[in-house]
mmCIF file of C-alpha atoms and ligand atoms in Angstrom:
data_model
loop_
_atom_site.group_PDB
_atom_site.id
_atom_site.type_symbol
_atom_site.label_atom_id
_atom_site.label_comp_id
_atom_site.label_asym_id
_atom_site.label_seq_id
_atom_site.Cartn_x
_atom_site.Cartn_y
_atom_site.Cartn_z
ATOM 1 C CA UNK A 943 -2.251 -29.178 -10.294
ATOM 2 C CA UNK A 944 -4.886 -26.708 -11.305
ATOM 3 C CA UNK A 945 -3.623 -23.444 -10.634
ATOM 4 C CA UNK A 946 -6.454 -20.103 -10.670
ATOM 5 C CA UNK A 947 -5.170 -16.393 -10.986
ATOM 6 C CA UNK A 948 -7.056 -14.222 -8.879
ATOM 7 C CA UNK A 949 -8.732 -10.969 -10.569
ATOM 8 C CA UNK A 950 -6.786 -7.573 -9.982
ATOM 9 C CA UNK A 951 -3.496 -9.397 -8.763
ATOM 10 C CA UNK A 952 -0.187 -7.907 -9.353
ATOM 11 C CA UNK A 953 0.505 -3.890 -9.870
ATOM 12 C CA UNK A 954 -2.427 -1.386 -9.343
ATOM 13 C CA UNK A 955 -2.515 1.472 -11.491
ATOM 14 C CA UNK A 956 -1.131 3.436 -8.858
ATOM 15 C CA UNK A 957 2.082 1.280 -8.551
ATOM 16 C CA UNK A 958 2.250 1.268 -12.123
ATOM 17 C CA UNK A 959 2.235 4.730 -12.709
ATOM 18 C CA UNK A 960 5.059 5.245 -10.159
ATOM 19 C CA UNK A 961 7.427 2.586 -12.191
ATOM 20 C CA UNK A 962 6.597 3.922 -15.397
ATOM 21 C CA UNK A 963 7.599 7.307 -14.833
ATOM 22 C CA UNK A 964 10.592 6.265 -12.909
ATOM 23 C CA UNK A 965 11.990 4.584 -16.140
ATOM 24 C CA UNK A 966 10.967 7.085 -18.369
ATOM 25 C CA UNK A 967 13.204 9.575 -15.701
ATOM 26 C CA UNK A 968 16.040 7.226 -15.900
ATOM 27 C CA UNK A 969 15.998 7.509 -19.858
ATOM 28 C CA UNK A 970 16.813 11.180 -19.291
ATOM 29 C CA UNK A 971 20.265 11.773 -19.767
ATOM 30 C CA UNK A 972 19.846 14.864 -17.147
ATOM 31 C CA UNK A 973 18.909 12.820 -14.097
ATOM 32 C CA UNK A 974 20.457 9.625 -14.578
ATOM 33 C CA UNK A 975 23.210 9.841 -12.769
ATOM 34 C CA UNK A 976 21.308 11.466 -9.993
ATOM 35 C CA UNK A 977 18.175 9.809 -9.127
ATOM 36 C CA UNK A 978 17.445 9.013 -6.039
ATOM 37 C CA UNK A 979 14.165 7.521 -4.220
ATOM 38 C CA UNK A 980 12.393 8.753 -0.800
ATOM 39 C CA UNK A 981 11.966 5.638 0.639
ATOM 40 C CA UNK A 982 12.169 2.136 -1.988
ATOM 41 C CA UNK A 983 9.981 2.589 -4.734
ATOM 42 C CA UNK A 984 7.778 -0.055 -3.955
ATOM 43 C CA UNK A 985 7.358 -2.615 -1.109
ATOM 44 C CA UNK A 986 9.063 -5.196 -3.476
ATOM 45 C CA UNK A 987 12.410 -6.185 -3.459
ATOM 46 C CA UNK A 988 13.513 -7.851 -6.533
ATOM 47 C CA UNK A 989 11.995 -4.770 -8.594
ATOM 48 C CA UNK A 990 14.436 -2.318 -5.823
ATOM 49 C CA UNK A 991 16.940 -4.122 -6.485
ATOM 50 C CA UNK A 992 16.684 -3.624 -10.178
ATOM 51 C CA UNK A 993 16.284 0.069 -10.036
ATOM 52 C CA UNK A 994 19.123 0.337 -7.880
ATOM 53 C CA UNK A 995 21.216 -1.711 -10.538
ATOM 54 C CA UNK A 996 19.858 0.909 -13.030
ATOM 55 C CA UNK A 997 21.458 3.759 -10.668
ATOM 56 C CA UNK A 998 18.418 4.484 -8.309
ATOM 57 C CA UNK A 999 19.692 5.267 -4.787
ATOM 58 C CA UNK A 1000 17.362 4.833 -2.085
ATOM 59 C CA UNK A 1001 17.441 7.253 0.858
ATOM 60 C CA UNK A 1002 15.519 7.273 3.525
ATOM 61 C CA UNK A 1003 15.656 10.575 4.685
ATOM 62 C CA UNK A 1004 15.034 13.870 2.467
ATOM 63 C CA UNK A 1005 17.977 15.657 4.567
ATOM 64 C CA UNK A 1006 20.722 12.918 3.016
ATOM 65 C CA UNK A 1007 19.733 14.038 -0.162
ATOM 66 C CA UNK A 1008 21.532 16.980 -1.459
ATOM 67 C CA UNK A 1009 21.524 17.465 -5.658
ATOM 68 C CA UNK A 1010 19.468 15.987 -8.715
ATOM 69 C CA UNK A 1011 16.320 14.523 -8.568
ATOM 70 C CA UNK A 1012 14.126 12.765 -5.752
ATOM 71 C CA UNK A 1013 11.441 10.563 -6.793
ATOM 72 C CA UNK A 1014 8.258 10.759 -4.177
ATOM 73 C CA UNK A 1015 6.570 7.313 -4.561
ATOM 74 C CA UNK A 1016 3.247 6.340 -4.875
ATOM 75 C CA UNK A 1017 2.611 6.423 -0.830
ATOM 76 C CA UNK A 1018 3.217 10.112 -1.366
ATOM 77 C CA UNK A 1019 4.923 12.619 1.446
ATOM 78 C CA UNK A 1020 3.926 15.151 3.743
ATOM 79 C CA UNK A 1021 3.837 18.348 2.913
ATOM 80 C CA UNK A 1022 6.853 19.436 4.652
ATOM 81 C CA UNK A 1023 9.261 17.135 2.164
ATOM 82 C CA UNK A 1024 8.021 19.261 -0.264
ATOM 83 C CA UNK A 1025 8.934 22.626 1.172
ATOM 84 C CA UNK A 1026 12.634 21.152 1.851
ATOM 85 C CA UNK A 1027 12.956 19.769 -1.446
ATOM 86 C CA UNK A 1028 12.446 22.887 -3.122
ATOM 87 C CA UNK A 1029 14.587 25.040 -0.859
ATOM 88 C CA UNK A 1030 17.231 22.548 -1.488
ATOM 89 C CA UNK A 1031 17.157 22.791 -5.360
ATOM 90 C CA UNK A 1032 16.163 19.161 -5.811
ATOM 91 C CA UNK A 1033 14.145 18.662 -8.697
ATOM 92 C CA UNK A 1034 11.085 16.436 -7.816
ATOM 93 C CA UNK A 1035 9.440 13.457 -9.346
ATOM 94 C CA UNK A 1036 6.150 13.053 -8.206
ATOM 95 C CA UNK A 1037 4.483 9.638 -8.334
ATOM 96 C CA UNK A 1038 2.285 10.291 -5.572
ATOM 97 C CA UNK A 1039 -1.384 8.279 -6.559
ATOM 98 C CA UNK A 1040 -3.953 10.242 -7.381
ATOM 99 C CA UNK A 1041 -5.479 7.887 -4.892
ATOM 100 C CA UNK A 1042 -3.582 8.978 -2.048
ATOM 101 C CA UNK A 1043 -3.233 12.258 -3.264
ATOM 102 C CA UNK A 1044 -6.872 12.669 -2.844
ATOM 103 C CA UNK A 1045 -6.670 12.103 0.948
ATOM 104 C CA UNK A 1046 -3.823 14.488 1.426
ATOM 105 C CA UNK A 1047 -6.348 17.319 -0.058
ATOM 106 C CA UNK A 1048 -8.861 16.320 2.011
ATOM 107 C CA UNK A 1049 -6.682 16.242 4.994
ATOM 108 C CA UNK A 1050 -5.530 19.642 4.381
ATOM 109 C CA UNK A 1051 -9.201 20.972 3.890
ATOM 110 C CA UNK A 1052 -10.557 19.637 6.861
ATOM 111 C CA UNK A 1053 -7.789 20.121 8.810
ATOM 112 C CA UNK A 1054 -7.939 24.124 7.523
ATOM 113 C CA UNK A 1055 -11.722 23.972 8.624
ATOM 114 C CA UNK A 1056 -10.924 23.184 12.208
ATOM 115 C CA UNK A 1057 -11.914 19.599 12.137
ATOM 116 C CA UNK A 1058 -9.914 16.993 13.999
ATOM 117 C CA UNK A 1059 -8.803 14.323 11.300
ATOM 118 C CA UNK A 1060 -8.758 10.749 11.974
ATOM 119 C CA UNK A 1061 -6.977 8.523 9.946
ATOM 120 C CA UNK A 1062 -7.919 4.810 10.162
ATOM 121 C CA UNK A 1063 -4.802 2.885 9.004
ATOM 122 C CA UNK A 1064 -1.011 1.810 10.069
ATOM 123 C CA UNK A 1065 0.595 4.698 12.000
ATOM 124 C CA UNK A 1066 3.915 3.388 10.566
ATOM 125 C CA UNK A 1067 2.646 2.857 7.563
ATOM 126 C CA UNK A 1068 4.716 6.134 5.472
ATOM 127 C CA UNK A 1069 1.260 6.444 3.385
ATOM 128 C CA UNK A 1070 -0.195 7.775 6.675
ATOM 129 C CA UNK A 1071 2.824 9.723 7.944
ATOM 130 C CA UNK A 1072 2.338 11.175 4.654
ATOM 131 C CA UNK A 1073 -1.384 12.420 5.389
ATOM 132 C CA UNK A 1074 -1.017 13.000 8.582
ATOM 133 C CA UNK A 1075 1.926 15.555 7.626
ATOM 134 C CA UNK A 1076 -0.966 17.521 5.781
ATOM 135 C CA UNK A 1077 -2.695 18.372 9.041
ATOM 136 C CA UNK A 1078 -0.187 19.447 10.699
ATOM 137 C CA UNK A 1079 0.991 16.130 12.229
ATOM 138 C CA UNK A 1080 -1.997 16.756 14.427
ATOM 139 C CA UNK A 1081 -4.585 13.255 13.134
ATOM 140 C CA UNK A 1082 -5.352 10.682 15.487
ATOM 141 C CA UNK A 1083 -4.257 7.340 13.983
ATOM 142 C CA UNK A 1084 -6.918 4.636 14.925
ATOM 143 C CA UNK A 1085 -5.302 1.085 13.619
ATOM 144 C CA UNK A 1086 -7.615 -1.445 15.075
ATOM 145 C CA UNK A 1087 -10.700 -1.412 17.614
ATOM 146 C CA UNK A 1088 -8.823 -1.551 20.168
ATOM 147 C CA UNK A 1089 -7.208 1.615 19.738
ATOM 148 C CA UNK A 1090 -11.188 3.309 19.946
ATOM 149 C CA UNK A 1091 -10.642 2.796 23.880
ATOM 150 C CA UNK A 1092 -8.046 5.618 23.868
ATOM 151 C CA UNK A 1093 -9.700 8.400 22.331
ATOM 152 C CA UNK A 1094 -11.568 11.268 23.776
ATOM 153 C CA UNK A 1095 -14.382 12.571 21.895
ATOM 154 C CA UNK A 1096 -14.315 15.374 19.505
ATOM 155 C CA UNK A 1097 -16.571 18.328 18.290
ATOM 156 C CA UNK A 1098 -15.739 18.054 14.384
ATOM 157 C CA UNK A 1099 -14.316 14.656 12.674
ATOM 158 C CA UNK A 1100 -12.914 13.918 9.584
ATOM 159 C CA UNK A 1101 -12.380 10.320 9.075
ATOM 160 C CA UNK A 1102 -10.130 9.369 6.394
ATOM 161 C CA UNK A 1103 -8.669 5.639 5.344
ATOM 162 C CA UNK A 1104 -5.279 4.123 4.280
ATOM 163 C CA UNK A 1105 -5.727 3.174 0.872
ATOM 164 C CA UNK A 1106 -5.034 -0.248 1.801
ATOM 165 C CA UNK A 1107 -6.763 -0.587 4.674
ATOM 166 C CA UNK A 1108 -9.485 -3.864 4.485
ATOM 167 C CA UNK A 1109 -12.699 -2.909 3.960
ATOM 168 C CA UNK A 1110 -14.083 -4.770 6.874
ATOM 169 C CA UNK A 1111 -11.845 -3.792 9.582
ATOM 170 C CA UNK A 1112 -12.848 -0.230 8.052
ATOM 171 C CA UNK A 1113 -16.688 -0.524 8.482
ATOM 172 C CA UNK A 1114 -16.296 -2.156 12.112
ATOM 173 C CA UNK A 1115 -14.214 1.432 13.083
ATOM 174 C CA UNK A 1116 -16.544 3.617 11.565
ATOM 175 C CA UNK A 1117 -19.661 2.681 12.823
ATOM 176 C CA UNK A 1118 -18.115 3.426 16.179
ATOM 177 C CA UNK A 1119 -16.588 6.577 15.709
ATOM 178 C CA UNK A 1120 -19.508 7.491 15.020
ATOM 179 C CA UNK A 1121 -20.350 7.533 18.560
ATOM 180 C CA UNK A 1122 -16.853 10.062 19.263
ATOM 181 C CA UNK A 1123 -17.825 13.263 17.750
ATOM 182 C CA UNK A 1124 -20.954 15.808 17.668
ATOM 183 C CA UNK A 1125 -20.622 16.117 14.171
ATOM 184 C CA UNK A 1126 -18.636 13.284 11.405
ATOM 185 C CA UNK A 1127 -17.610 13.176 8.097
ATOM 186 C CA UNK A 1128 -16.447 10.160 6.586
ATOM 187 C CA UNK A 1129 -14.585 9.677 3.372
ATOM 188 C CA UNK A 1130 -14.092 5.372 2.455
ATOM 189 C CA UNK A 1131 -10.558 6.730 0.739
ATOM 190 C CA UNK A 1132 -9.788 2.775 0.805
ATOM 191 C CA UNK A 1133 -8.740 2.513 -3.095
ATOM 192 C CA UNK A 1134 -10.975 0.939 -5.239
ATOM 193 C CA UNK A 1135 -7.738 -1.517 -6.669
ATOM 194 C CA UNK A 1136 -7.538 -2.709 -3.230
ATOM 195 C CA UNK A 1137 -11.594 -3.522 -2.748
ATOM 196 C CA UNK A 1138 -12.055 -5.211 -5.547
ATOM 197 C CA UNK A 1139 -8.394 -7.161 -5.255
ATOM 198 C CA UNK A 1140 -8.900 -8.213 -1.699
ATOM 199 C CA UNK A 1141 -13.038 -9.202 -3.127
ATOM 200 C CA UNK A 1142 -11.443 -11.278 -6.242
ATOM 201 C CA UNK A 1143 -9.064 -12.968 -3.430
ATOM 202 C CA UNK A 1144 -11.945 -13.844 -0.810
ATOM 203 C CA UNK A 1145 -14.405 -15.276 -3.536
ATOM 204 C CA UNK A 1146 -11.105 -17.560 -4.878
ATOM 205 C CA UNK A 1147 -10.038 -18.828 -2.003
ATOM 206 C CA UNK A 1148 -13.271 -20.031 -1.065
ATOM 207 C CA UNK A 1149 -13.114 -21.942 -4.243
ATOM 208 C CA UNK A 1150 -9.746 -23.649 -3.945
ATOM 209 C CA UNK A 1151 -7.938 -26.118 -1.654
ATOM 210 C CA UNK A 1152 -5.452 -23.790 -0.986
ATOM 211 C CA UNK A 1153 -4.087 -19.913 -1.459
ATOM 212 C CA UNK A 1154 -0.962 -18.830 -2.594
ATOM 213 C CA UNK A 1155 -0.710 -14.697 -1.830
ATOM 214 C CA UNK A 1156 2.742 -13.550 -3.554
ATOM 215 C CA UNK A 1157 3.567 -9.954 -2.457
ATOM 216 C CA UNK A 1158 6.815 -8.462 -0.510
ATOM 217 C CA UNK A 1159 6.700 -9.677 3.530
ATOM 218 C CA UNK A 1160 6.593 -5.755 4.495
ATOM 219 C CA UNK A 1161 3.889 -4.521 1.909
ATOM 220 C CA UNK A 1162 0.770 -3.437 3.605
ATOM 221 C CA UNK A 1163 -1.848 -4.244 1.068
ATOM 222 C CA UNK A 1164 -0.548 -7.908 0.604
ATOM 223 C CA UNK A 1165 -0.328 -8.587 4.383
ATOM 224 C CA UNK A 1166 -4.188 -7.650 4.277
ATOM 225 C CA UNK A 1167 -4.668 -10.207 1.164
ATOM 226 C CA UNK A 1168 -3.000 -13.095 3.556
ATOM 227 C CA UNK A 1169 -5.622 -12.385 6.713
ATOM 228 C CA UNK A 1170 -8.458 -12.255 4.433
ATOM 229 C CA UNK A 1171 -7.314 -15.557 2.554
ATOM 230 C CA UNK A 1172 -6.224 -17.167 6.058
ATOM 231 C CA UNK A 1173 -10.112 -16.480 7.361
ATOM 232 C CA UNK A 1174 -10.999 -18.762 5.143
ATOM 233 C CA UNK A 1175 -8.410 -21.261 4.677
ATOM 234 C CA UNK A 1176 -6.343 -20.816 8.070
ATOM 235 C CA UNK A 1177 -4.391 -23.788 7.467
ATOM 236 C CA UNK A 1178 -3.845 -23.507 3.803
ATOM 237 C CA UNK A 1179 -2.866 -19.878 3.162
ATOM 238 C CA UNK A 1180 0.809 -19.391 1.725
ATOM 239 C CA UNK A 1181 2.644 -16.199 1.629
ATOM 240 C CA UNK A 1182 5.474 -16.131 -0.801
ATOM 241 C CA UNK A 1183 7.597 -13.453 -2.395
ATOM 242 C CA UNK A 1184 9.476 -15.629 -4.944
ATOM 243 C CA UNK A 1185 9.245 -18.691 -6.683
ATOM 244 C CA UNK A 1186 11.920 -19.983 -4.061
ATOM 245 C CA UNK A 1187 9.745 -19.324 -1.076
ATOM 246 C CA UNK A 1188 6.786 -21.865 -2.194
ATOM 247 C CA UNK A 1189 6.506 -24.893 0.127
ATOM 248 C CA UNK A 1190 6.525 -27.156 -2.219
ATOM 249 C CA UNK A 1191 6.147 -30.018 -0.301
ATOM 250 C CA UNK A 1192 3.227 -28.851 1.751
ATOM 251 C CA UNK A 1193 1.773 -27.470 -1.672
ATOM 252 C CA UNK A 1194 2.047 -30.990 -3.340
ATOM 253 C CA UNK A 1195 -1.187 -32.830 -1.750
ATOM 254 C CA UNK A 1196 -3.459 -29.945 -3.310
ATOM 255 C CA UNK A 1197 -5.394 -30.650 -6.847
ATOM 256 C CA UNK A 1198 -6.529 -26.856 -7.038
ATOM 257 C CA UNK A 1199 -4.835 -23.692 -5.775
ATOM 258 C CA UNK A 1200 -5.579 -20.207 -6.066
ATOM 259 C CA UNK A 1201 -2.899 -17.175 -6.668
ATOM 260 C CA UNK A 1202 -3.009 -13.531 -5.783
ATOM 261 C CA UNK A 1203 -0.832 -10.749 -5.459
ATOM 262 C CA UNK A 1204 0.078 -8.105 -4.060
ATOM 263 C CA UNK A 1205 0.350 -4.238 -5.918
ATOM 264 C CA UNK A 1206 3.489 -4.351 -5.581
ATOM 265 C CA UNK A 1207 4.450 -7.428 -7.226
ATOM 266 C CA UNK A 1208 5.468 -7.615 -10.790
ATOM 267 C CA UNK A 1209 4.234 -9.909 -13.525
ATOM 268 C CA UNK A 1210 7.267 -11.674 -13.827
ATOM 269 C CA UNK A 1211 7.133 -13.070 -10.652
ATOM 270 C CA UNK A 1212 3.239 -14.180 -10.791
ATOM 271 C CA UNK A 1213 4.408 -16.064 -13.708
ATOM 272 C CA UNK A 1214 7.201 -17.982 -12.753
ATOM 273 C CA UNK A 1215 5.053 -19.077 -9.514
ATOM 274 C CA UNK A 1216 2.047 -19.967 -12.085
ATOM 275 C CA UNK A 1217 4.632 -22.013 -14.023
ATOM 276 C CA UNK A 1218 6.016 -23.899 -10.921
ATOM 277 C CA UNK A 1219 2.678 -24.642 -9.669
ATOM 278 C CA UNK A 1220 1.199 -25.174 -12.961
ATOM 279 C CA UNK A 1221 4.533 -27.923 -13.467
ATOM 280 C CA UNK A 1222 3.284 -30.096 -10.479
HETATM 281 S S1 SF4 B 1685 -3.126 0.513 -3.982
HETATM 282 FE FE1 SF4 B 1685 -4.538 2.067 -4.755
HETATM 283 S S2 SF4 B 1685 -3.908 3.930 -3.713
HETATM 284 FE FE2 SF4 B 1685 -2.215 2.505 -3.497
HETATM 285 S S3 SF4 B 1685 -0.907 2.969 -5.216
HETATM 286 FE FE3 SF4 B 1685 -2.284 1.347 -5.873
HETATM 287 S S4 SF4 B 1685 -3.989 2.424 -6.893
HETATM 288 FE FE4 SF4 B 1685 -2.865 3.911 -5.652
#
């Protein structure tokens, strides 16, 4: 079998940037034995489960958390966490992505200016509880068209975008919103990893018999990369999170396949699937 790596599959810089500085933390002899992480470090998890081996303790609320040091992930938090983490001593970690951290600024600036903020993305998704806790908890959340049928209209808009939202869904929403407020500003905030990753993974899969998209079954961002592949091959898209989970037996009657991943995934497990695949 001919196997094809997608462009920009596997961590994003943002992802990256949150593990790296979560080891380099755990080689601290100060915070070791304290370390604990708002939320699971990233929507993967084999690489949880190996920072929780290493002595990372995953909380989900900042209130459970009483000494040593928190780690904020790359989804970032709103800006209340911050205010209790400091009165409660805890020393924080801060691998909130620039990315993200971006749309938290703007949040708070247009927010501060008396514009209403609309966030287009996943109102569960913590990334957007996260911005939406810079405006005061006050954005409206649009997460599909649908949602558009609910809203009154406003005087000011700020229009902001989950980093992971798909680019497409994205443009649909905006160029009606535009019809909800007397005056709009738009920022695309949708990261540029995840544009040209969900790009590489749309011009692949229309190369390829079939599409393998490897990422955790809750992470965002790879859920996006499995409707974009399944628009184009609807009956031939696979979502995986190990080398255990690949229907092999479906998989066998292709001659050419195409891989992609997720930010979250490591390049461990992009390997071992290439391997497997590579093997039939
Ligand atoms: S997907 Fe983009 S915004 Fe999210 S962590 Fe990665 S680089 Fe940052």
């Amino acid at each position: 079998m001919k196997v094809i790596l997608a462009d920009y599959s596997g961590f994003c810089f943002g992802v990256e940037k949150a593990i790296n500085t979560t080891f380099e933390e755990l080689e601290k002899k100060q915070v070791k034995d304290n370390i604990s992480s708002l939320g699971p470090l990233i929507h993967n998890n084999q690489v949880v489960k190996d920072l929780e081996e290493k002595g990372v303790k995953v909380f989900e609320d900042i209130n459970d958390i009483s000494t040593g040091s928190v780690i904020v992930r790359s989804h970032g938090v709103s800006e209340e966490i911050y205010e209790i983490a400091k009165d409660k001593g805890l020393n924080i970690i801060d691998a909130t992505c620039p990315f993200v951290r971006r749309i938290q600024n703007i949040a708070k600036k247009y927010h501060d200016k008396g514009y209403t903020i609309a966030i287009i993305g996943n109102p569960k998704h913590p990334e957007v509880i996260g911005i939406n806790g810079w405006c005061n908890n006050e954005a409206i959340i649009i997460k599909d068209e649908e949602n558009l049928k609910q809203i009154p209209k406003f005087d000011k808009l700020c229009v902001v975008a989950q980093t992971t939202m798909s680019v497409d869904q994205y443009e649909k929403i905006i160029e009606q919103l535009e019809n909800y407020a007397n005056e709009i500003v738009k920022f695309n905030t949708i990261c540029s990893a995840t544009k040209e990753r969900q790009l590489a993974a749309k011009n692949l899969a229309e190369k390829v018999e079939a599409m393998i998209v490897i990422g955790g079954y809750h992470s965002s961002n790879t859920q996006k990369l499995v409707s974009i592949c399944e628009e184009i091959k609807p009956d031939a898209t696979y979502h995986v999170e190990t080398v255990e989970d690949l229907p092999l037996k479906d998989i066998k009657q292709y001659k050419i396949v195409g891989v992609t991943a997720g930010a979250s995934t490591p390049k461990w497990i992009i390997n071992e699937i290439i391997h497997k695949l590579s093997n039939i």
